[in-house]
PDB file of C-alpha atoms (C1' of nucleotides) in Angstrom:
ATOM      1  CA  MET A  18     -43.888  50.490  -3.256  1.00 81.00           C
ATOM      2  CA  THR A  19     -44.458  48.018  -6.202  1.00 91.00           C
ATOM      3  CA  ASN A  20     -42.907  45.049  -7.405  1.00 93.00           C
ATOM      4  CA  GLN A  21     -41.656  46.469 -10.472  1.00 95.00           C
ATOM      5  CA  ARG A  22     -40.332  49.112  -8.295  1.00 96.00           C
ATOM      6  CA  GLU A  23     -38.914  46.948  -5.735  1.00 95.00           C
ATOM      7  CA  ILE A  24     -37.195  44.897  -8.456  1.00 96.00           C
ATOM      8  CA  ILE A  25     -35.522  47.636 -10.240  1.00 97.00           C
ATOM      9  CA  LEU A  26     -34.051  48.746  -6.497  1.00 96.00           C
ATOM     10  CA  GLN A  27     -33.086  45.589  -6.013  1.00 96.00           C
ATOM     11  CA  GLU A  28     -31.260  45.061  -9.665  1.00 96.00           C
ATOM     12  CA  LEU A  29     -29.545  48.098  -9.377  1.00 96.00           C
ATOM     13  CA  ARG A  30     -27.739  47.360  -6.057  1.00 96.00           C
ATOM     14  CA  LYS A  31     -27.300  44.023  -6.890  1.00 95.00           C
ATOM     15  CA  SER A  32     -25.197  45.110 -10.194  1.00 95.00           C
ATOM     16  CA  GLY A  33     -22.866  47.334  -8.074  1.00 92.00           C
ATOM     17  CA  LYS A  34     -22.748  49.608 -11.401  1.00 92.00           C
ATOM     18  CA  HIS A  35     -23.698  52.828 -12.227  1.00 92.00           C
ATOM     19  CA  LEU A  36     -26.307  51.414 -15.062  1.00 94.00           C
ATOM     20  CA  THR A  37     -28.118  53.308 -17.532  1.00 94.00           C
ATOM     21  CA  ALA A  38     -31.785  53.223 -17.535  1.00 95.00           C
ATOM     22  CA  ASP A  39     -31.592  50.496 -20.493  1.00 93.00           C
ATOM     23  CA  GLY A  40     -28.936  48.777 -19.064  1.00 95.00           C
ATOM     24  CA  LEU A  41     -31.087  48.087 -15.917  1.00 96.00           C
ATOM     25  CA  TYR A  42     -33.914  47.066 -18.233  1.00 97.00           C
ATOM     26  CA  GLU A  43     -32.083  44.353 -19.622  1.00 96.00           C
ATOM     27  CA  ARG A  44     -31.461  42.700 -16.438  1.00 96.00           C
ATOM     28  CA  VAL A  45     -34.658  43.499 -15.051  1.00 96.00           C
ATOM     29  CA  LYS A  46     -36.185  42.013 -18.078  1.00 95.00           C
ATOM     30  CA  LYS A  47     -34.806  38.339 -17.086  1.00 95.00           C
ATOM     31  CA  ILE A  48     -36.982  38.766 -14.148  1.00 95.00           C
ATOM     32  CA  MET A  49     -39.949  40.352 -15.417  1.00 95.00           C
ATOM     33  CA  PRO A  50     -40.306  39.812 -19.236  1.00 94.00           C
ATOM     34  CA  ARG A  51     -42.998  42.208 -19.499  1.00 94.00           C
ATOM     35  CA  ILE A  52     -41.761  45.008 -17.866  1.00 96.00           C
ATOM     36  CA  SER A  53     -41.625  48.211 -19.933  1.00 96.00           C
ATOM     37  CA  LEU A  54     -38.695  50.659 -20.525  1.00 97.00           C
ATOM     38  CA  ALA A  55     -40.769  53.522 -19.502  1.00 97.00           C
ATOM     39  CA  THR A  56     -41.609  51.969 -16.223  1.00 97.00           C
ATOM     40  CA  VAL A  57     -37.966  51.582 -15.612  1.00 97.00           C
ATOM     41  CA  TYR A  58     -37.634  55.173 -16.269  1.00 96.00           C
ATOM     42  CA  ARG A  59     -40.396  56.608 -13.924  1.00 97.00           C
ATOM     43  CA  ASN A  60     -39.429  54.258 -10.998  1.00 96.00           C
ATOM     44  CA  LEU A  61     -35.713  55.499 -11.195  1.00 96.00           C
ATOM     45  CA  GLU A  62     -36.979  59.265 -11.524  1.00 94.00           C
ATOM     46  CA  THR A  63     -39.110  58.297  -8.115  1.00 95.00           C
ATOM     47  CA  LEU A  64     -36.466  56.724  -6.396  1.00 95.00           C
ATOM     48  CA  SER A  65     -34.277  59.445  -7.246  1.00 93.00           C
ATOM     49  CA  ASP A  66     -36.633  62.273  -6.135  1.00 91.00           C
ATOM     50  CA  LYS A  67     -37.134  60.195  -2.666  1.00 91.00           C
ATOM     51  CA  GLY A  68     -33.218  60.095  -2.055  1.00 92.00           C
ATOM     52  CA  VAL A  69     -33.552  55.858  -2.251  1.00 94.00           C
ATOM     53  CA  ILE A  70     -30.856  56.412  -5.128  1.00 94.00           C
ATOM     54  CA  ALA A  71     -28.843  58.999  -7.132  1.00 92.00           C
ATOM     55  CA  LYS A  72     -29.151  60.382 -10.420  1.00 90.00           C
ATOM     56  CA  LEU A  73     -25.882  61.154 -11.893  1.00 87.00           C
ATOM     57  CA  GLU A  74     -25.449  63.617 -14.794  1.00 74.00           C
ATOM     58  CA  ILE A  75     -22.100  62.888 -15.833  1.00 71.00           C
ATOM     59  CA  SER A  76     -20.206  63.096 -19.422  1.00 62.00           C
ATOM     60  CA  GLY A  77     -21.846  61.256 -22.425  1.00 63.00           C
ATOM     61  CA  ARG A  78     -25.276  61.444 -23.228  1.00 74.00           C
ATOM     62  CA  GLN A  79     -26.715  58.582 -21.250  1.00 85.00           C
ATOM     63  CA  LYS A  80     -28.184  59.400 -17.324  1.00 89.00           C
ATOM     64  CA  ARG A  81     -26.619  56.754 -15.031  1.00 92.00           C
ATOM     65  CA  PHE A  82     -28.166  55.451 -11.678  1.00 94.00           C
ATOM     66  CA  ASP A  83     -26.323  55.067  -8.335  1.00 94.00           C
ATOM     67  CA  TYR A  84     -27.354  52.943  -5.703  1.00 94.00           C
ATOM     68  CA  ASP A  85     -25.200  54.563  -3.502  1.00 93.00           C
ATOM     69  CA  VAL A  86     -26.693  58.171  -1.937  1.00 90.00           C
ATOM     70  CA  SER A  87     -23.701  58.935   0.340  1.00 88.00           C
ATOM     71  CA  GLU A  88     -21.800  61.847  -0.710  1.00 83.00           C
ATOM     72  CA  HIS A  89     -18.597  60.842  -2.771  1.00 87.00           C
ATOM     73  CA  ASP A  90     -17.292  61.478  -6.070  1.00 87.00           C
ATOM     74  CA  HIS A  91     -16.776  59.585  -9.372  1.00 89.00           C
ATOM     75  CA  ILE A  92     -14.577  58.479 -11.592  1.00 89.00           C
ATOM     76  CA  TYR A  93     -15.005  58.074 -15.257  1.00 86.00           C
ATOM     77  CA  CYS A  94     -13.431  55.897 -18.022  1.00 87.00           C
ATOM     78  CA  VAL A  95     -12.918  57.936 -21.205  1.00 81.00           C
ATOM     79  CA  GLN A  96     -12.922  54.921 -23.335  1.00 82.00           C
ATOM     80  CA  CYS A  97     -15.419  52.689 -22.256  1.00 84.00           C
ATOM     81  CA  HIS A  98     -17.780  55.292 -20.441  1.00 81.00           C
ATOM     82  CA  LYS A  99     -17.841  53.188 -17.327  1.00 85.00           C
ATOM     83  CA  VAL A 100     -18.507  55.221 -14.051  1.00 88.00           C
ATOM     84  CA  ASP A 101     -17.083  54.148 -10.624  1.00 90.00           C
ATOM     85  CA  ASN A 102     -17.542  55.266  -7.170  1.00 90.00           C
ATOM     86  CA  VAL A 103     -14.460  57.019  -5.734  1.00 87.00           C
ATOM     87  CA  GLU A 104     -13.604  58.534  -2.178  1.00 79.00           C
ATOM     88  CA  LEU A 105     -11.830  61.541  -1.932  1.00 75.00           C
ATOM     89  CA  ASP A 106     -11.315  63.512   1.317  1.00 69.00           C
ATOM     90  CA  ARG A 107     -13.876  66.313   0.269  1.00 63.00           C
ATOM     91  CA  GLU A 108     -11.821  68.502   2.635  1.00 59.00           C
ATOM     92  CA  LEU A 109      -8.856  68.439   0.785  1.00 52.00           C
ATOM     93  CA  PHE A 110      -9.374  71.148  -1.764  1.00 53.00           C
ATOM     94  CA  GLY A 111     -10.654  73.629   0.773  1.00 55.00           C
ATOM     95  CA  TYR A 112     -14.321  73.026  -0.324  1.00 55.00           C
ATOM     96  CA  SER A 113     -16.928  74.454   2.172  1.00 54.00           C
ATOM     97  CA  ALA A 114     -20.653  74.745   1.574  1.00 54.00           C
ATOM     98  CA  ASP A 115     -22.248  77.939   1.576  1.00 57.00           C
ATOM     99  CA  ILE A 116     -19.224  79.761   0.247  1.00 68.00           C
ATOM    100  CA  SER A 117     -19.876  82.251  -2.369  1.00 76.00           C
ATOM    101  CA  VAL A 118     -18.345  82.364  -5.928  1.00 80.00           C
ATOM    102  CA  GLN A 119     -18.827  85.372  -8.485  1.00 86.00           C
ATOM    103  CA  GLY A 120     -22.401  85.835  -7.032  1.00 89.00           C
ATOM    104  CA  TYR A 121     -23.384  82.476  -6.854  1.00 90.00           C
ATOM    105  CA  LYS A 122     -24.306  80.977  -3.693  1.00 88.00           C
ATOM    106  CA  ILE A 123     -22.811  77.425  -3.700  1.00 85.00           C
ATOM    107  CA  THR A 124     -24.289  74.417  -2.460  1.00 81.00           C
ATOM    108  CA  GLY A 125     -22.334  71.491  -3.476  1.00 81.00           C
ATOM    109  CA  TYR A 126     -19.968  70.274  -6.001  1.00 82.00           C
ATOM    110  CA  ARG A 127     -19.446  67.260  -8.488  1.00 83.00           C
ATOM    111  CA  LEU A 128     -15.894  66.237  -9.288  1.00 83.00           C
ATOM    112  CA  GLN A 129     -15.208  63.520 -11.671  1.00 84.00           C
ATOM    113  CA  LEU A 130     -11.891  62.129 -12.227  1.00 86.00           C
ATOM    114  CA  VAL A 131     -11.216  61.201 -15.486  1.00 85.00           C
ATOM    115  CA  GLY A 132      -9.047  58.466 -16.912  1.00 87.00           C
ATOM    116  CA  ILE A 133      -8.670  55.097 -18.660  1.00 88.00           C
ATOM    117  CA  CYS A 134     -10.466  52.042 -16.324  1.00 91.00           C
ATOM    118  CA  PRO A 135      -8.153  49.098 -15.692  1.00 93.00           C
ATOM    119  CA  VAL A 136     -10.134  46.834 -18.205  1.00 91.00           C
ATOM    120  CA  CYS A 137      -9.795  49.426 -21.005  1.00 90.00           C
ATOM    121  CA  ALA A 138      -5.983  50.180 -20.030  1.00 90.00           C
ATOM    122  CA  LYS A 139      -5.329  46.171 -20.297  1.00 91.00           C
ATOM    123  CA  ARG A 140      -7.001  45.964 -24.073  1.00 88.00           C
ATOM    124  CA  ASN A 141      -4.862  48.918 -25.143  1.00 86.00           C
ATOM    125  CA  LYS A 142      -1.733  47.188 -24.021  1.00 87.00           C
ATOM    126  CA  GLU A 143      -2.913  44.169 -25.754  1.00 87.00           C
ATOM    127  CA  LYS A 144      -3.962  45.620 -28.688  1.00 78.00           C
ATOM    128  CA  GLU A 145      -0.307  47.677 -29.087  1.00 81.00           C
ATOM    129  CA  LYS A 146       1.274  44.286 -28.707  1.00 78.00           C
ATOM    130  CA  SER A 147      -0.513  42.946 -31.695  1.00 75.00           C
TER     131      SER A 147
ATOM    132  CA  MET B   6     -12.231  78.199 -42.332  1.00 80.00           C
ATOM    133  CA  THR B   7     -15.780  78.982 -44.116  1.00 90.00           C
ATOM    134  CA  ASN B   8     -17.755  81.871 -43.732  1.00 93.00           C
ATOM    135  CA  GLN B   9     -20.228  80.227 -41.621  1.00 94.00           C
ATOM    136  CA  ARG B  10     -17.459  78.571 -39.215  1.00 95.00           C
ATOM    137  CA  GLU B  11     -15.965  81.965 -38.672  1.00 95.00           C
ATOM    138  CA  ILE B  12     -19.529  83.649 -37.901  1.00 95.00           C
ATOM    139  CA  ILE B  13     -20.275  80.687 -35.451  1.00 96.00           C
ATOM    140  CA  LEU B  14     -16.862  80.883 -33.705  1.00 96.00           C
ATOM    141  CA  GLN B  15     -17.373  84.844 -33.557  1.00 95.00           C
ATOM    142  CA  GLU B  16     -20.500  84.622 -32.140  1.00 96.00           C
ATOM    143  CA  LEU B  17     -19.785  82.011 -29.323  1.00 96.00           C
ATOM    144  CA  ARG B  18     -17.025  84.409 -28.547  1.00 96.00           C
ATOM    145  CA  LYS B  19     -19.027  87.594 -28.664  1.00 95.00           C
ATOM    146  CA  SER B  20     -21.703  85.889 -26.360  1.00 94.00           C
ATOM    147  CA  GLY B  21     -19.236  85.174 -23.416  1.00 91.00           C
ATOM    148  CA  LYS B  22     -21.564  82.437 -22.456  1.00 91.00           C
ATOM    149  CA  HIS B  23     -21.543  78.822 -22.684  1.00 92.00           C
ATOM    150  CA  LEU B  24     -24.417  78.374 -25.187  1.00 94.00           C
ATOM    151  CA  THR B  25     -25.941  75.330 -26.535  1.00 94.00           C
ATOM    152  CA  ALA B  26     -25.848  74.204 -30.027  1.00 95.00           C
ATOM    153  CA  ASP B  27     -29.161  75.776 -30.611  1.00 93.00           C
ATOM    154  CA  GLY B  28     -28.840  79.126 -28.405  1.00 95.00           C
ATOM    155  CA  LEU B  29     -25.900  79.946 -30.949  1.00 96.00           C
ATOM    156  CA  TYR B  30     -27.899  78.463 -33.943  1.00 96.00           C
ATOM    157  CA  GLU B  31     -30.356  81.343 -32.826  1.00 95.00           C
ATOM    158  CA  ARG B  32     -27.847  84.045 -32.369  1.00 96.00           C
ATOM    159  CA  VAL B  33     -26.257  83.012 -35.648  1.00 96.00           C
ATOM    160  CA  LYS B  34     -29.466  83.193 -37.799  1.00 95.00           C
ATOM    161  CA  LYS B  35     -29.659  86.546 -37.375  1.00 94.00           C
ATOM    162  CA  ILE B  36     -26.558  87.034 -39.116  1.00 95.00           C
ATOM    163  CA  MET B  37     -27.088  84.106 -41.496  1.00 94.00           C
ATOM    164  CA  PRO B  38     -30.694  83.692 -41.742  1.00 93.00           C
ATOM    165  CA  ARG B  39     -30.313  80.639 -44.038  1.00 93.00           C
ATOM    166  CA  ILE B  40     -27.780  78.478 -41.943  1.00 95.00           C
ATOM    167  CA  SER B  41     -29.186  75.529 -40.566  1.00 96.00           C
ATOM    168  CA  LEU B  42     -28.766  73.940 -37.338  1.00 97.00           C
ATOM    169  CA  ALA B  43     -26.578  70.648 -38.592  1.00 96.00           C
ATOM    170  CA  THR B  44     -23.895  73.101 -39.947  1.00 97.00           C
ATOM    171  CA  VAL B  45     -23.817  74.743 -36.374  1.00 97.00           C
ATOM    172  CA  TYR B  46     -23.289  71.328 -34.776  1.00 96.00           C
ATOM    173  CA  ARG B  47     -20.801  70.178 -37.418  1.00 96.00           C
ATOM    174  CA  ASN B  48     -18.770  73.363 -36.679  1.00 96.00           C
ATOM    175  CA  LEU B  49     -18.993  73.080 -33.099  1.00 96.00           C
ATOM    176  CA  GLU B  50     -17.593  69.365 -33.427  1.00 94.00           C
ATOM    177  CA  THR B  51     -15.070  70.412 -35.892  1.00 94.00           C
ATOM    178  CA  LEU B  52     -13.974  73.637 -33.935  1.00 94.00           C
ATOM    179  CA  SER B  53     -13.877  71.365 -30.660  1.00 92.00           C
ATOM    180  CA  ASP B  54     -12.128  68.626 -32.180  1.00 90.00           C
ATOM    181  CA  LYS B  55      -9.353  71.088 -33.130  1.00 91.00           C
ATOM    182  CA  GLY B  56      -9.085  72.608 -29.662  1.00 91.00           C
ATOM    183  CA  VAL B  57     -10.329  75.968 -30.912  1.00 93.00           C
ATOM    184  CA  ILE B  58     -13.371  75.769 -28.375  1.00 94.00           C
ATOM    185  CA  ALA B  59     -14.273  73.210 -25.730  1.00 92.00           C
ATOM    186  CA  LYS B  60     -16.891  71.159 -25.625  1.00 90.00           C
ATOM    187  CA  LEU B  61     -18.909  70.527 -22.156  1.00 87.00           C
ATOM    188  CA  GLU B  62     -20.801  67.412 -21.001  1.00 74.00           C
ATOM    189  CA  ILE B  63     -22.339  68.542 -17.827  1.00 70.00           C
ATOM    190  CA  SER B  64     -25.294  68.226 -15.983  1.00 60.00           C
ATOM    191  CA  GLY B  65     -28.401  68.573 -18.112  1.00 61.00           C
ATOM    192  CA  ARG B  66     -29.200  66.987 -21.270  1.00 73.00           C
ATOM    193  CA  GLN B  67     -27.749  69.576 -23.517  1.00 84.00           C
ATOM    194  CA  LYS B  68     -24.052  69.994 -24.768  1.00 89.00           C
ATOM    195  CA  ARG B  69     -22.702  73.526 -24.293  1.00 92.00           C
ATOM    196  CA  PHE B  70     -19.662  74.834 -25.937  1.00 93.00           C
ATOM    197  CA  ASP B  71     -17.010  77.261 -24.393  1.00 94.00           C
ATOM    198  CA  TYR B  72     -15.235  79.437 -26.019  1.00 94.00           C
ATOM    199  CA  ASP B  73     -12.180  79.629 -23.314  1.00 93.00           C
ATOM    200  CA  VAL B  74     -10.143  76.534 -24.003  1.00 89.00           C
ATOM    201  CA  SER B  75      -7.570  77.001 -21.231  1.00 88.00           C
ATOM    202  CA  GLU B  76      -7.942  74.682 -18.099  1.00 83.00           C
ATOM    203  CA  HIS B  77     -10.669  75.986 -15.977  1.00 87.00           C
ATOM    204  CA  ASP B  78     -13.805  74.860 -13.774  1.00 87.00           C
ATOM    205  CA  HIS B  79     -17.394  75.495 -13.951  1.00 89.00           C
ATOM    206  CA  ILE B  80     -20.110  76.883 -11.817  1.00 89.00           C
ATOM    207  CA  TYR B  81     -23.565  75.603 -12.745  1.00 86.00           C
ATOM    208  CA  CYS B  82     -26.769  76.912 -11.534  1.00 87.00           C
ATOM    209  CA  VAL B  83     -29.309  74.142 -10.746  1.00 81.00           C
ATOM    210  CA  GLN B  84     -32.169  76.432 -11.564  1.00 82.00           C
ATOM    211  CA  CYS B  85     -31.635  78.110 -15.047  1.00 84.00           C
ATOM    212  CA  HIS B  86     -28.989  75.670 -16.048  1.00 82.00           C
ATOM    213  CA  LYS B  87     -26.603  78.160 -16.764  1.00 86.00           C
ATOM    214  CA  VAL B  88     -22.720  77.773 -16.890  1.00 88.00           C
ATOM    215  CA  ASP B  89     -20.116  80.063 -15.743  1.00 90.00           C
ATOM    216  CA  ASN B  90     -16.267  79.620 -15.873  1.00 90.00           C
ATOM    217  CA  VAL B  91     -14.320  79.747 -12.344  1.00 87.00           C
ATOM    218  CA  GLU B  92     -10.863  79.864 -11.377  1.00 79.00           C
ATOM    219  CA  LEU B  93     -10.137  77.581  -8.920  1.00 75.00           C
ATOM    220  CA  ASP B  94      -6.502  76.466  -7.705  1.00 69.00           C
ATOM    221  CA  ARG B  95      -5.883  73.163  -9.201  1.00 63.00           C
ATOM    222  CA  GLU B  96      -3.349  72.345  -6.774  1.00 59.00           C
ATOM    223  CA  LEU B  97      -5.641  73.076  -3.970  1.00 53.00           C
ATOM    224  CA  PHE B  98      -7.242  70.120  -3.758  1.00 53.00           C
ATOM    225  CA  GLY B  99      -4.077  67.697  -4.048  1.00 55.00           C
ATOM    226  CA  TYR B 100      -4.708  66.803  -7.409  1.00 55.00           C
ATOM    227  CA  SER B 101      -1.984  65.811  -9.514  1.00 54.00           C
ATOM    228  CA  ALA B 102      -1.808  64.208 -13.164  1.00 54.00           C
ATOM    229  CA  ASP B 103      -0.691  60.619 -13.728  1.00 57.00           C
ATOM    230  CA  ILE B 104      -1.860  59.484 -10.157  1.00 68.00           C
ATOM    231  CA  SER B 105      -3.788  56.100  -9.968  1.00 76.00           C
ATOM    232  CA  VAL B 106      -6.884  55.547  -8.341  1.00 80.00           C
ATOM    233  CA  GLN B 107      -8.583  52.248  -7.988  1.00 86.00           C
ATOM    234  CA  GLY B 108      -6.637  50.768 -11.041  1.00 89.00           C
ATOM    235  CA  TYR B 109      -7.478  53.640 -13.058  1.00 90.00           C
ATOM    236  CA  LYS B 110      -5.019  55.722 -14.647  1.00 87.00           C
ATOM    237  CA  ILE B 111      -6.088  59.482 -13.948  1.00 85.00           C
ATOM    238  CA  THR B 112      -5.691  62.060 -17.144  1.00 81.00           C
ATOM    239  CA  GLY B 113      -7.483  65.037 -15.586  1.00 81.00           C
ATOM    240  CA  TYR B 114     -10.551  66.080 -13.824  1.00 82.00           C
ATOM    241  CA  ARG B 115     -14.070  67.649 -14.148  1.00 82.00           C
ATOM    242  CA  LEU B 116     -15.093  69.987 -11.227  1.00 83.00           C
ATOM    243  CA  GLN B 117     -18.446  71.719 -11.508  1.00 84.00           C
ATOM    244  CA  LEU B 118     -19.526  73.849  -8.742  1.00 86.00           C
ATOM    245  CA  VAL B 119     -23.160  73.660  -8.377  1.00 85.00           C
ATOM    246  CA  GLY B 120     -25.398  76.480  -6.846  1.00 87.00           C
ATOM    247  CA  ILE B 121     -27.648  79.454  -7.591  1.00 89.00           C
ATOM    248  CA  CYS B 122     -26.763  82.082  -9.915  1.00 91.00           C
ATOM    249  CA  PRO B 123     -27.280  85.702  -8.686  1.00 93.00           C
ATOM    250  CA  VAL B 124     -30.239  86.257 -11.271  1.00 91.00           C
ATOM    251  CA  CYS B 125     -32.045  83.456  -9.957  1.00 90.00           C
ATOM    252  CA  ALA B 126     -31.335  84.385  -6.035  1.00 90.00           C
ATOM    253  CA  LYS B 127     -32.542  87.600  -6.748  1.00 91.00           C
ATOM    254  CA  ARG B 128     -35.921  86.296  -8.778  1.00 89.00           C
ATOM    255  CA  ASN B 129     -35.957  83.888  -5.596  1.00 87.00           C
ATOM    256  CA  LYS B 130     -35.931  86.984  -3.176  1.00 87.00           C
ATOM    257  CA  GLU B 131     -38.578  88.879  -5.021  1.00 87.00           C
ATOM    258  CA  LYS B 132     -40.884  85.861  -5.215  1.00 79.00           C
ATOM    259  CA  GLU B 133     -40.843  85.399  -1.527  1.00 82.00           C
ATOM    260  CA  LYS B 134     -41.890  88.845  -0.890  1.00 79.00           C
ATOM    261  CA  SER B 135     -44.765  88.727  -2.628  1.00 76.00           C
TER     262      SER B 135
ATOM    263  C1'  DC C   9     -63.694  51.357  -4.334  1.00 66.82           C
ATOM    264  C1'  DT C  10     -59.686  54.692  -5.710  1.00 66.82           C
ATOM    265  C1'  DT C  11     -55.899  56.149  -6.799  1.00 66.82           C
ATOM    266  C1'  DA C  12     -51.372  55.309  -7.917  1.00 66.82           C
ATOM    267  C1'  DG C  13     -48.702  52.273 -11.232  1.00 66.82           C
ATOM    268  C1'  DT C  14     -48.199  49.789 -15.576  1.00 66.82           C
ATOM    269  C1'  DG C  15     -47.593  48.545 -20.498  1.00 66.82           C
ATOM    270  C1'  DC C  16     -47.778  50.045 -25.193  1.00 66.82           C
ATOM    271  C1'  DA C  17     -47.068  53.373 -28.509  1.00 66.82           C
ATOM    272  C1'  DA C  18     -46.477  57.458 -30.016  1.00 66.82           C
ATOM    273  C1'  DA C  19     -44.145  61.838 -29.233  1.00 66.82           C
ATOM    274  C1'  DC C  20     -40.532  64.829 -28.182  1.00 66.82           C
ATOM    275  C1'  DT C  21     -35.635  66.606 -27.833  1.00 66.82           C
ATOM    276  C1'  DG C  22     -31.220  66.793 -28.910  1.00 66.82           C
ATOM    277  C1'  DT C  23     -27.973  65.399 -31.976  1.00 66.82           C
ATOM    278  C1'  DT C  24     -26.274  63.112 -36.291  1.00 66.82           C
ATOM    279  C1'  DT C  25     -26.314  61.432 -41.161  1.00 66.82           C
ATOM    280  C1'  DG C  26     -27.129  60.677 -46.404  1.00 66.82           C
ATOM    281  C1'  DC C  27     -27.394  63.188 -50.254  1.00 66.82           C
ATOM    282  C1'  DA C  28     -27.423  66.466 -53.835  1.00 66.82           C
ATOM    283  C1'  DG C  29     -26.098  70.973 -54.984  1.00 66.82           C
ATOM    284  C1'  DA C  30     -22.681  75.268 -53.904  1.00 66.82           C
ATOM    285  C1'  DG C  31     -18.614  77.326 -52.952  1.00 66.82           C
ATOM    286  C1'  DG C  32     -14.033  78.155 -51.753  1.00 66.82           C
ATOM    287  C1'  DG C  33      -9.044  76.797 -52.695  1.00 66.82           C
TER     288       DG C  33
ATOM    289  C1'  DC D   2     -12.213  71.444 -61.610  1.00 66.82           C
ATOM    290  C1'  DC D   3     -11.778  68.928 -57.022  1.00 66.82           C
ATOM    291  C1'  DC D   4     -13.165  68.425 -52.699  1.00 66.82           C
ATOM    292  C1'  DT D   5     -15.016  70.274 -48.450  1.00 66.82           C
ATOM    293  C1'  DC D   6     -18.893  72.311 -46.802  1.00 66.82           C
ATOM    294  C1'  DT D   7     -23.528  73.370 -46.564  1.00 66.82           C
ATOM    295  C1'  DG D   8     -28.975  73.203 -46.357  1.00 66.82           C
ATOM    296  C1'  DC D   9     -32.439  70.255 -46.197  1.00 66.82           C
ATOM    297  C1'  DA D  10     -34.857  66.553 -44.576  1.00 66.82           C
ATOM    298  C1'  DA D  11     -34.978  62.178 -42.577  1.00 66.82           C
ATOM    299  C1'  DA D  12     -32.920  58.990 -39.050  1.00 66.82           C
ATOM    300  C1'  DC D  13     -31.606  58.252 -34.730  1.00 66.82           C
ATOM    301  C1'  DA D  14     -31.026  57.830 -29.276  1.00 66.82           C
ATOM    302  C1'  DG D  15     -32.434  58.756 -25.387  1.00 66.82           C
ATOM    303  C1'  DT D  16     -36.307  60.149 -22.504  1.00 66.82           C
ATOM    304  C1'  DT D  17     -41.323  61.430 -21.681  1.00 66.82           C
ATOM    305  C1'  DT D  18     -46.251  60.977 -21.768  1.00 66.82           C
ATOM    306  C1'  DG D  19     -51.158  60.116 -22.953  1.00 66.82           C
ATOM    307  C1'  DC D  20     -54.226  56.773 -22.532  1.00 66.82           C
ATOM    308  C1'  DA D  21     -56.734  52.786 -21.243  1.00 66.82           C
ATOM    309  C1'  DC D  22     -56.181  49.084 -17.917  1.00 66.82           C
ATOM    310  C1'  DT D  23     -54.545  46.586 -13.368  1.00 66.82           C
ATOM    311  C1'  DA D  24     -53.488  46.168  -9.267  1.00 66.82           C
ATOM    312  C1'  DA D  25     -52.370  47.596  -4.408  1.00 66.82           C
ATOM    313  C1'  DG D  26     -54.078  49.673  -0.274  1.00 66.82           C
TER     314       DG D  26
END
DNA sequence: CTTAGTGCAAACTGTTTGCAGAGGG
DNA sequence: CCCTCTGCAAACAGTTTGCACTAAG
């Protein structure tokens, strides 16, 4: 666990957000100005391999990283591409592991709610007025 | 509707798969050797804007395109990154449009089952034996 | 010491765009 | 004709990698 790895992890956690690699890079640079973007990528990769953080491959082109590795779903703003955690009862939709669908062996699922976040909704409303 | 657009659409439908832009490009090239990848991208964009096809932004880096625009979910092979359609009862998991979660206005959801496809499962089994 | 980790730059992959010419309506 | 669409090449964004150097154990 190197210094840069520690700071990367710490900043991701501190942010409370689902940052992209270079969003995180911008934050870390304030603490460690000589760090390189490649290091951020490499450490995010390592950390998610080890299960310390989670790599999200959701809509949009950039990967995002989640400090919260417990099982949960995400909610995604179609307008600003922000991602938030959301707790949904996993039993609700009748999901169970190790079922088989169309010959596939199912090991899990990814559910994203899609919508408009409060910030964008507010911005839209203001724009409408003017 | 140009000639190339027609062939692109037709090949996507004929494939019965969720092709990536350049997977489709390879197929179309056999019919129309001088077509350019940019044209494929532009037409896939146009077609999905018009709602003739659907653009999938799922796990992995490449976008995939779906000839089937009706509402349905997807099943994704973690090993070969193939995507298939799957019909799941959307009522099952208690989803309803226009609910509000954590201040978000929810407009829909994307659900991907994740697992191992029959082809990969078979390949794995054979590898195990040897 | 020795090995994993770093910074930098250059490579790579997937996608988009500017432009001049071609082709359909 | 006009205007959209094309092919090509070059630009772009996000990510990865080769290399020589550094630093942690």
